[in-house]
Tab-separated table of C-alpha atoms in Angstrom:
chain	number	residue	atom	x	y	z
A	1	PHE	CA	-52.252	41.344	-31.580
A	2	ILE	CA	-49.392	38.693	-30.695
A	3	LEU	CA	-47.127	41.636	-31.508
A	4	ASP	CA	-48.657	44.449	-29.605
A	5	THR	CA	-48.762	41.481	-26.561
A	6	VAL	CA	-44.841	40.900	-27.223
A	7	SER	CA	-43.996	44.335	-27.349
A	8	GLY	CA	-46.527	45.319	-24.105
A	9	CYS	CA	-44.495	42.783	-22.241
A	10	ILE	CA	-40.969	44.331	-22.849
A	11	GLU	CA	-42.443	47.532	-22.381
A	12	HIS	CA	-44.021	47.058	-19.057
A	13	LYS	CA	-41.505	44.554	-18.009
A	14	PRO	CA	-40.751	46.507	-14.417
A	15	LEU	CA	-44.943	46.757	-13.666
A	16	LEU	CA	-45.302	42.609	-14.315
A	17	ASP	CA	-42.263	41.916	-12.517
A	18	ILE	CA	-43.691	43.420	-9.403
A	19	VAL	CA	-46.935	41.354	-9.365
A	20	VAL	CA	-45.120	38.234	-10.541
A	21	SER	CA	-42.444	37.914	-8.028
A	22	LEU	CA	-45.607	39.301	-5.027
A	23	PHE	CA	-47.380	35.815	-6.602
A	24	TYR	CA	-44.186	33.467	-6.777
A	25	ARG	CA	-43.797	34.579	-2.651
A	26	SER	CA	-47.232	33.539	-1.958
A	27	PRO	CA	-47.702	29.923	-0.201
A	28	GLU	CA	-49.133	28.502	-3.141
A	29	SER	CA	-47.143	26.040	-5.308
A	30	VAL	CA	-45.996	27.629	-8.597
A	31	SER	CA	-44.213	26.049	-11.720
A	32	GLN	CA	-41.560	28.335	-12.978
A	33	SER	CA	-42.442	27.062	-16.577
A	34	ASP	CA	-45.635	29.268	-16.053
A	35	PHE	CA	-43.894	32.655	-15.583
A	36	SER	CA	-44.787	33.863	-19.562
A	37	MET	CA	-48.386	32.969	-19.102
A	38	TYR	CA	-48.677	35.301	-16.016
A	39	HIS	CA	-47.414	37.626	-18.097
A	40	VAL	CA	-49.650	37.651	-21.245
A	41	CYS	CA	-52.343	37.221	-18.810
A	42	TYR	CA	-51.505	40.500	-16.753
A	43	LEU	CA	-50.874	42.356	-20.198
A	44	THR	CA	-54.562	41.104	-21.267
A	45	ILE	CA	-55.568	42.321	-17.938
A	46	CYS	CA	-54.167	46.069	-18.609
A	47	PHE	CA	-56.143	46.148	-21.976
A	48	LEU	CA	-59.285	44.701	-20.757
A	49	ASP	CA	-61.109	47.805	-21.738
A	50	GLN	CA	-60.326	47.423	-25.618
A	51	LEU	CA	-60.996	43.497	-25.526
A	52	GLY	CA	-63.840	43.055	-23.452
A	53	LEU	CA	-65.232	40.399	-20.901
A	54	LYS	CA	-65.937	38.239	-23.745
A	55	CYS	CA	-62.671	37.917	-25.427
A	56	PHE	CA	-60.803	38.141	-22.339
A	57	GLY	CA	-62.334	34.913	-21.157
A	58	SER	CA	-61.836	33.279	-24.519
A	59	ILE	CA	-58.013	34.344	-24.259
A	60	VAL	CA	-57.689	33.014	-20.479
A	61	GLN	CA	-59.826	29.212	-21.512
A	62	SER	CA	-57.666	28.882	-24.495
A	63	LEU	CA	-54.659	28.646	-22.198
A	64	GLY	CA	-56.021	25.415	-20.846
A	65	VAL	CA	-58.381	24.935	-17.507
A	66	ARG	CA	-56.006	24.416	-14.792
A	67	LYS	CA	-55.987	25.526	-11.118
A	68	VAL	CA	-53.101	27.808	-12.068
A	69	GLN	CA	-54.710	30.459	-14.087
A	70	THR	CA	-57.509	30.339	-11.623
A	71	GLN	CA	-55.257	31.318	-8.608
A	72	PHE	CA	-53.284	34.102	-10.297
A	73	LEU	CA	-56.601	35.574	-11.072
A	74	LEU	CA	-57.845	35.573	-7.769
A	75	PHE	CA	-54.479	36.458	-6.510
A	76	LEU	CA	-54.491	39.594	-8.734
A	77	PHE	CA	-57.780	40.981	-8.063
A	78	SER	CA	-57.805	40.174	-4.394
A	79	ASN	CA	-54.320	41.756	-3.440
A	80	LEU	CA	-54.689	44.762	-5.778
A	81	THR	CA	-55.925	47.176	-3.171
A	82	THR	CA	-53.805	45.866	-0.559
A	83	LEU	CA	-49.978	44.479	-2.015
A	84	VAL	CA	-49.875	45.497	-5.570
A	85	GLN	CA	-51.388	49.060	-4.785
A	86	GLU	CA	-48.575	50.234	-2.425
A	87	LYS	CA	-46.579	48.992	-5.747
A	88	TRP	CA	-48.542	50.738	-8.127
A	89	MET	CA	-49.063	53.912	-6.195
A	90	GLY	CA	-49.745	56.665	-8.777
A	91	ILE	CA	-50.273	54.121	-11.918
A	92	TYR	CA	-54.100	52.602	-11.587
A	93	ASP	CA	-56.922	53.808	-9.318
A	94	ALA	CA	-59.305	51.738	-7.314
A	95	GLU	CA	-62.465	52.755	-9.388
A	96	HIS	CA	-60.737	50.839	-12.439
A	97	VAL	CA	-60.191	47.937	-10.184
A	98	GLN	CA	-64.167	47.926	-9.068
A	99	LYS	CA	-65.084	48.525	-12.491
A	100	TRP	CA	-64.736	44.846	-13.831
A	101	ARG	CA	-64.629	42.934	-10.409
A	102	PRO	CA	-68.223	41.196	-10.998
A	103	GLU	CA	-67.637	40.174	-13.978
A	104	ILE	CA	-64.363	38.818	-13.319
A	105	ILE	CA	-65.479	37.212	-10.151
A	106	ALA	CA	-68.311	35.251	-12.550
A	107	LEU	CA	-65.594	34.500	-14.496
A	108	LEU	CA	-63.279	32.865	-11.716
A	109	GLU	CA	-66.018	30.666	-10.343
A	110	GLN	CA	-66.682	29.187	-13.929
A	111	LEU	CA	-63.338	28.395	-14.312
A	112	ALA	CA	-63.332	26.668	-10.837
A	113	VAL	CA	-66.273	24.687	-11.516
A	114	LYS	CA	-64.831	23.525	-15.054
A	115	ALA	CA	-61.497	22.763	-12.977
A	116	SER	CA	-62.974	20.996	-10.630
A	117	CYS	CA	-65.078	19.197	-12.984
A	118	VAL	CA	-61.802	18.200	-14.897
A	119	SER	CA	-59.936	16.521	-11.905
A	120	GLN	CA	-63.293	14.736	-11.282
A	121	LEU	CA	-62.864	12.866	-14.091
A	122	ARG	CA	-58.944	12.879	-13.848
A	123	LYS	CA	-59.208	10.838	-10.524
A	124	ALA	CA	-61.379	8.046	-11.654
A	125	PRO	CA	-59.795	4.962	-10.592
A	126	THR	CA	-57.932	2.786	-13.068
A	127	LYS	CA	-57.993	-1.195	-13.119
A	128	THR	CA	-54.723	-2.707	-12.570
A	129	THR	CA	-53.841	-6.133	-13.589
A	130	GLU	CA	-53.711	-8.861	-10.562
A	131	PRO	CA	-50.285	-11.385	-11.377
A	132	GLN	CA	-51.473	-15.263	-11.116
A	133	GLU	CA	-49.039	-18.075	-10.451
A	134	PHE	CA	-47.736	-20.116	-13.330
A	135	ALA	CA	-48.810	-23.912	-13.034
A	136	LEU	CA	-45.333	-25.637	-12.898
A	137	THR	CA	-44.635	-29.143	-12.202
A	138	ARG	CA	-42.559	-29.211	-9.441
A	139	PRO	CA	-39.734	-31.648	-9.585
A	140	LYS	CA	-39.343	-34.507	-7.273
A	141	LEU	CA	-36.874	-34.787	-4.311
A	142	ARG	CA	-33.444	-36.751	-5.706
A	143	ALA	CA	-32.124	-39.168	-3.131
A	144	PHE	CA	-29.105	-38.998	-1.775
A	145	PRO	CA	-26.224	-42.081	-2.391
A	146	VAL	CA	-25.107	-43.642	0.861
A	147	PRO	CA	-21.141	-42.636	0.895
A	148	GLU	CA	-18.748	-45.369	0.740
A	149	ILE	CA	-16.324	-46.409	3.588
A	150	ILE	CA	-12.996	-45.938	2.502
A	151	PRO	CA	-10.438	-48.142	3.784
A	152	GLU	CA	-7.364	-46.867	6.246
A	153	LEU	CA	-3.903	-47.310	4.722
A	154	ASP	CA	-0.548	-47.584	6.328
A	155	LYS	CA	1.692	-44.331	5.292
A	156	VAL	CA	4.329	-45.203	2.984
A	157	ARG	CA	7.205	-43.718	2.606
A	158	LEU	CA	7.989	-42.279	-1.040
A	159	SER	CA	9.803	-44.000	-3.054
A	160	TRP	CA	10.593	-41.883	-5.975
A	161	HIS	CA	13.749	-39.351	-6.041
A	162	ILE	CA	13.485	-35.785	-5.285
A	163	LYS	CA	16.004	-33.266	-6.522
A	164	MET	CA	17.218	-31.314	-3.519
A	165	ASN	CA	18.272	-27.712	-4.072
A	166	SER	CA	21.325	-25.731	-2.690
A	167	ALA	CA	19.610	-24.677	0.627
A	168	ALA	CA	18.509	-27.870	1.695
A	169	ILE	CA	21.794	-29.657	0.647
A	170	LEU	CA	23.364	-27.379	3.066
A	171	ARG	CA	20.969	-27.888	5.787
A	172	GLN	CA	20.954	-31.709	5.358
A	173	GLY	CA	24.456	-31.523	5.533
A	174	ALA	CA	25.010	-29.382	8.463
A	175	LEU	CA	22.562	-31.871	10.319
A	176	VAL	CA	24.348	-34.611	9.330
A	177	ASP	CA	27.822	-33.235	10.538
A	178	ARG	CA	26.228	-32.355	13.649
A	179	GLN	CA	25.110	-35.451	14.638
A	180	LEU	CA	28.582	-36.848	13.484
A	181	LYS	CA	29.959	-34.289	15.724
A	182	GLN	CA	27.664	-35.066	18.313
A	183	GLU	CA	28.930	-38.761	18.149
A	184	LEU	CA	32.464	-38.134	17.746
A	185	GLN	CA	32.285	-36.177	20.664
A	186	MET	CA	30.239	-38.656	22.991
A	187	GLN	CA	32.616	-41.273	21.998
A	188	CYS	CA	35.667	-39.271	22.780
A	189	LEU	CA	34.188	-38.757	26.562
A	190	VAL	CA	32.977	-42.418	26.742
A	191	GLU	CA	36.705	-43.266	26.003
A	192	GLY	CA	38.268	-41.140	29.013
A	193	ALA	CA	38.994	-37.975	26.569
A	194	GLN	CA	38.807	-34.311	28.539
A	195	GLU	CA	37.058	-31.315	27.296
A	196	PRO	CA	38.904	-29.286	24.547
A	197	SER	CA	39.824	-26.277	26.526
A	198	ALA	CA	43.251	-26.389	25.853
A	199	PHE	CA	42.316	-26.717	22.084
A	200	LEU	CA	40.442	-23.544	22.378
A	201	HIS	CA	42.330	-21.417	24.034
A	202	TRP	CA	45.253	-22.125	21.878
A	203	GLN	CA	42.908	-21.083	18.905
A	204	ASN	CA	42.015	-17.862	20.689
A	205	GLU	CA	45.686	-17.170	20.802
A	206	MET	CA	46.242	-18.209	17.206
A	207	ARG	CA	43.285	-15.384	16.330
A	208	GLU	CA	45.104	-13.163	18.588
A	209	LYS	CA	48.021	-13.027	16.800
A	210	ASP	CA	46.671	-13.286	13.354
A	211	LEU	CA	44.968	-9.829	14.228
A	212	GLN	CA	47.659	-8.256	15.667
A	213	GLU	CA	49.601	-8.993	12.150
A	214	GLN	CA	47.058	-7.721	10.317
A	215	LEU	CA	47.288	-4.786	12.171
A	216	ALA	CA	50.927	-4.437	11.955
A	217	LYS	CA	50.089	-4.990	8.490
A	218	VAL	CA	47.536	-1.835	7.958
A	219	GLU	CA	49.703	0.394	10.061
A	220	CYS	CA	52.837	-0.476	7.640
A	221	ARG	CA	50.471	0.155	4.733
A	222	ARG	CA	49.788	3.594	6.363
A	223	LEU	CA	53.050	4.604	6.785
A	224	GLU	CA	53.985	3.855	3.713
A	225	GLY	CA	51.305	6.290	2.333
A	226	CYS	CA	52.705	8.865	4.123
A	227	ILE	CA	56.446	8.548	3.280
A	228	SER	CA	55.416	8.468	-0.366
A	229	HIS	CA	53.045	11.623	-0.187
A	230	GLU	CA	56.135	13.332	2.022
A	231	GLU	CA	58.574	12.028	-1.174
A	232	ALA	CA	56.445	13.557	-3.414
A	233	VAL	CA	56.072	16.954	-1.267
A	234	LEU	CA	59.528	17.277	-1.490
A	235	CYS	CA	60.130	16.590	-5.380
A	236	ARG	CA	57.404	18.877	-6.207
A	237	SER	CA	58.867	21.895	-4.290
A	238	ARG	CA	62.608	20.526	-5.624
A	239	LEU	CA	61.085	20.906	-9.360
A	240	THR	CA	59.152	24.176	-8.865
A	241	ALA	CA	62.706	25.688	-7.856
A	242	GLN	CA	64.147	24.582	-10.723
A	243	ASN	CA	61.575	25.874	-12.801
A	244	HIS	CA	62.106	29.049	-10.890
A	245	ALA	CA	66.041	29.464	-11.583
A	246	ALA	CA	65.142	28.176	-15.331
A	247	ALA	CA	62.993	31.405	-15.749
A	248	GLN	CA	64.919	33.599	-14.028
A	249	LEU	CA	67.918	32.623	-16.105
A	250	LYS	CA	65.853	33.181	-19.259
A	251	LYS	CA	64.700	36.350	-18.203
A	252	GLU	CA	68.306	37.537	-17.674
A	253	GLU	CA	69.502	36.558	-21.152
A	254	ALA	CA	66.500	38.219	-22.547
A	255	ALA	CA	67.353	41.294	-20.779
A	256	LYS	CA	70.894	41.093	-22.111
A	257	LEU	CA	69.738	40.474	-26.037
A	258	MET	CA	67.313	43.543	-25.398
A	259	HIS	CA	70.302	45.831	-24.038
A	260	ARG	CA	72.526	44.792	-27.058
A	261	TYR	CA	69.901	45.222	-29.396
A	262	ALA	CA	69.059	48.887	-28.109
A	263	VAL	CA	73.197	50.127	-28.124
A	264	LYS	CA	73.235	48.677	-31.778
A	265	ARG	CA	70.515	50.435	-32.796
A	266	LEU	CA	71.640	53.730	-30.860
A	267	GLN	CA	75.133	53.223	-32.839
A	268	GLU	CA	73.332	52.886	-36.401
A	269	GLU	CA	71.185	56.280	-35.378
A	270	LYS	CA	74.409	58.223	-34.600
A	271	GLU	CA	76.346	57.111	-38.089
A	272	MET	CA	73.247	57.810	-39.898
A	273	LYS	CA	73.373	61.126	-38.418
A	274	GLU	CA	77.122	61.749	-39.281
A	275	LEU	CA	76.299	61.165	-42.933
A	276	VAL	CA	73.370	63.248	-43.018
A	277	GLN	CA	76.190	66.206	-41.509
A	278	GLN	CA	78.516	65.132	-44.774
A	279	VAL	CA	76.324	65.619	-47.546
A	280	SER	CA	74.968	69.003	-45.660
A	281	ASP	CA	78.629	70.135	-45.850
A	282	GLY	CA	79.572	68.638	-49.016
A	283	HIS	CA	76.684	70.328	-50.852
A	284	LYS	CA	79.351	72.703	-52.824
A	285	ASN	CA	80.462	69.815	-55.001
A	286	ALA	CA	77.031	69.111	-56.742
A	287	LYS	CA	78.791	65.372	-58.851
A	288	ALA	CA	80.666	64.558	-55.525
A	289	ALA	CA	77.264	65.237	-53.434
A	290	LYS	CA	75.057	63.223	-55.874
A	291	LYS	CA	77.442	60.243	-55.281
A	292	LYS	CA	77.927	60.840	-51.996
A	293	LEU	CA	73.935	61.067	-51.668
A	294	HIS	CA	73.515	57.837	-53.640
A	295	ALA	CA	76.003	56.231	-51.483
A	296	MET	CA	74.175	57.270	-48.684
A	297	LYS	CA	70.909	56.379	-49.677
A	298	GLN	CA	72.111	53.024	-50.756
A	299	LYS	CA	73.768	52.810	-47.151
A	300	ILE	CA	70.844	53.988	-45.569
A	301	LYS	CA	68.865	51.216	-47.584
A	302	GLU	CA	71.130	48.584	-46.385
A	303	VAL	CA	71.138	49.777	-42.960
A	304	SER	CA	67.051	49.980	-42.963
A	305	GLU	CA	66.933	46.338	-44.626
A	306	GLU	CA	69.370	45.455	-41.733
A	307	SER	CA	67.573	46.627	-38.936
A	308	GLN	CA	64.307	45.575	-40.070
A	309	GLU	CA	65.762	41.685	-40.463
A	310	HIS	CA	67.350	42.404	-37.064
A	311	LEU	CA	63.928	43.889	-36.164
A	312	ARG	CA	61.777	40.627	-37.510
A	313	ARG	CA	64.734	38.281	-35.838
A	314	ALA	CA	64.138	39.899	-32.061
A	315	MET	CA	60.401	39.199	-32.989
A	316	THR	CA	60.493	35.981	-33.671
A	317	ASP	CA	62.871	35.306	-30.938
A	318	ALA	CA	60.684	37.129	-28.806
A	319	GLN	CA	57.882	35.073	-30.040
A	320	ALA	CA	59.524	31.797	-29.402
A	321	GLU	CA	60.697	32.976	-25.876
A	322	MET	CA	56.801	34.041	-25.218
A	323	ILE	CA	56.030	30.245	-26.346
A	324	ARG	CA	58.647	28.105	-24.388
A	325	LYS	CA	57.778	30.456	-21.403
A	326	CYS	CA	53.921	29.596	-21.256
A	327	ASP	CA	55.023	26.016	-21.780
A	328	ILE	CA	57.423	26.443	-18.408
A	329	ILE	CA	54.555	28.560	-17.088
A	330	ARG	CA	51.960	25.463	-17.811
A	331	LYS	CA	54.557	22.767	-16.427
A	332	ILE	CA	54.515	25.039	-13.357
A	333	HIS	CA	51.490	24.877	-13.333
A	334	ALA	CA	50.613	21.433	-13.804
A	335	ILE	CA	52.902	20.575	-10.617
A	336	GLU	CA	51.617	23.163	-8.575
A	337	THR	CA	48.582	23.169	-6.051
A	338	GLY	CA	45.538	25.521	-5.736
A	339	GLY	CA	47.167	27.110	-2.782
A	340	HIS	CA	43.790	26.512	-0.391
A	341	GLU	CA	46.004	25.457	2.146
A	342	LEU	CA	44.393	22.106	2.574
A	343	LEU	CA	45.795	19.112	4.030
A	344	GLY	CA	45.710	16.418	1.242
A	345	GLU	CA	45.823	19.238	-1.633
A	346	MET	CA	48.152	18.136	-4.839
A	347	CYS	CA	48.972	19.594	-7.773
A	348	LEU	CA	47.186	18.384	-11.451
A	349	CYS	CA	50.280	16.616	-12.133
A	350	GLU	CA	49.500	14.038	-9.108
A	351	LEU	CA	46.095	14.090	-9.425
A	352	ARG	CA	46.688	12.779	-12.879
A	353	GLU	CA	49.091	9.999	-11.954
A	354	ARG	CA	47.184	9.101	-8.804
A	355	LEU	CA	43.854	9.009	-11.329
A	356	ALA	CA	46.126	6.650	-13.945
A	357	LEU	CA	47.493	4.760	-10.336
A	358	LEU	CA	43.818	4.518	-8.871
A	359	LYS	CA	41.905	3.175	-12.660
A	360	GLU	CA	44.952	0.337	-12.404
A	361	ALA	CA	44.283	-0.506	-8.874
A	362	GLN	CA	40.584	-0.650	-9.791
A	363	SER	CA	40.777	-2.778	-12.790
A	364	ALA	CA	43.111	-4.974	-10.904
A	365	GLU	CA	40.684	-5.291	-7.754
A	366	ARG	CA	38.130	-5.645	-10.180
A	367	LEU	CA	39.873	-8.958	-12.145
A	368	GLN	CA	40.660	-10.394	-8.629
A	369	ARG	CA	37.206	-10.181	-7.177
A	370	GLN	CA	35.523	-11.792	-10.805
A	371	GLN	CA	38.252	-14.782	-9.973
A	372	ASN	CA	37.662	-15.071	-6.542
A	373	ILE	CA	33.777	-15.198	-7.459
A	374	HIS	CA	34.583	-17.971	-9.982
A	375	GLN	CA	36.775	-19.952	-7.422
A	376	GLN	CA	34.374	-19.472	-4.628
A	377	ARG	CA	31.254	-20.887	-7.111
A	378	ASP	CA	33.891	-23.660	-7.966
A	379	ARG	CA	34.530	-24.410	-4.207
A	380	ARG	CA	30.784	-24.182	-3.586
A	381	LYS	CA	29.679	-26.441	-6.176
A	382	GLN	CA	32.780	-29.265	-5.052
A	383	MET	CA	31.465	-29.021	-1.293
A	384	LEU	CA	27.315	-29.109	-2.318
A	385	GLN	CA	28.746	-32.831	-3.852
A	386	HIS	CA	30.863	-33.767	-0.892
A	387	LYS	CA	27.848	-32.701	1.379
A	388	LEU	CA	25.375	-34.715	-1.132
A	389	HIS	CA	27.511	-37.703	-1.100
A	390	THR	CA	27.647	-37.813	2.563
A	391	ILE	CA	24.163	-37.454	2.978
A	392	GLN	CA	23.276	-39.896	0.699
A	393	LEU	CA	25.885	-42.784	2.537
A	394	HIS	CA	24.484	-41.798	5.652
């Protein structure tokens, strides 16, 4: 029966979904956990003729006496000829429904009575526990002591020594210097001295003079830099002209050497042709021809070895000349600019020289800065000691 029920649920799933979806749309509150129970109930109703009313009632009651089963059965048999009939038109007829209608109504009444009895039993009032207060002993109130009157004492200056830091020493020293300056100025005014306007005028003149001297030194350094730049440009141009002249001279020497070598080769070829002609003319005398041929071969061999030696020497000289030219070109490139026509453009050699000078200047400046820092630190330490001594005296 269980296998038939499960297979029937799977087979009639589209039919069952119509009724269940209509039941979920009803205003009654229904839980989604009873979805499979509705399928089983409806499948059982589909086979009501085979099971019988008694067996069907026992199946429904075995599911539990709840209001949900009653609502579902009531919804099904009430709307079977209205809402469900529109969806099932052509599947079941009205006579099949009206056949079991009285028996189903009686079963629904029995289920409703049982559900009401169960709900009445469950709604019985439960006895609750009433909390009672603990019988604790309350502590007695303590009396607060009367506050003692603290006698007032005069303010006493601190007698112990407090170490002062640099900022405190400078502030106190500035205050002492200002007070001394004011006292000296007041004393000078009392004695009939005038305002120090002439001194201030002289001081301003000296400051203006120092400023003019500094500006003159800066302008002098700028002019010296321009002159050195022009001298470097002239030196670079002279060196470039010399390198071009030397390269042109080397080219002329190489051309002369190649010309002499070509003339020598032509002469050798001419002699070889004459020897071949002499051999062909003296073919009649076999013995003399053989000697001449042997001498000719020997001479040809010597000439060939000499020409190979000359060729090897020429190749060596040409390779050495090429290496020398590459060296000259590398030196020329080192002293030539990039040709970008910029205002401060410099060659590679000058850049390296300036970089070395800049590194030396930076190193000297770093050493000078360190010495200045050490000197300033020593002067500051001496100044703080002097101010501290002055503060202690006052």
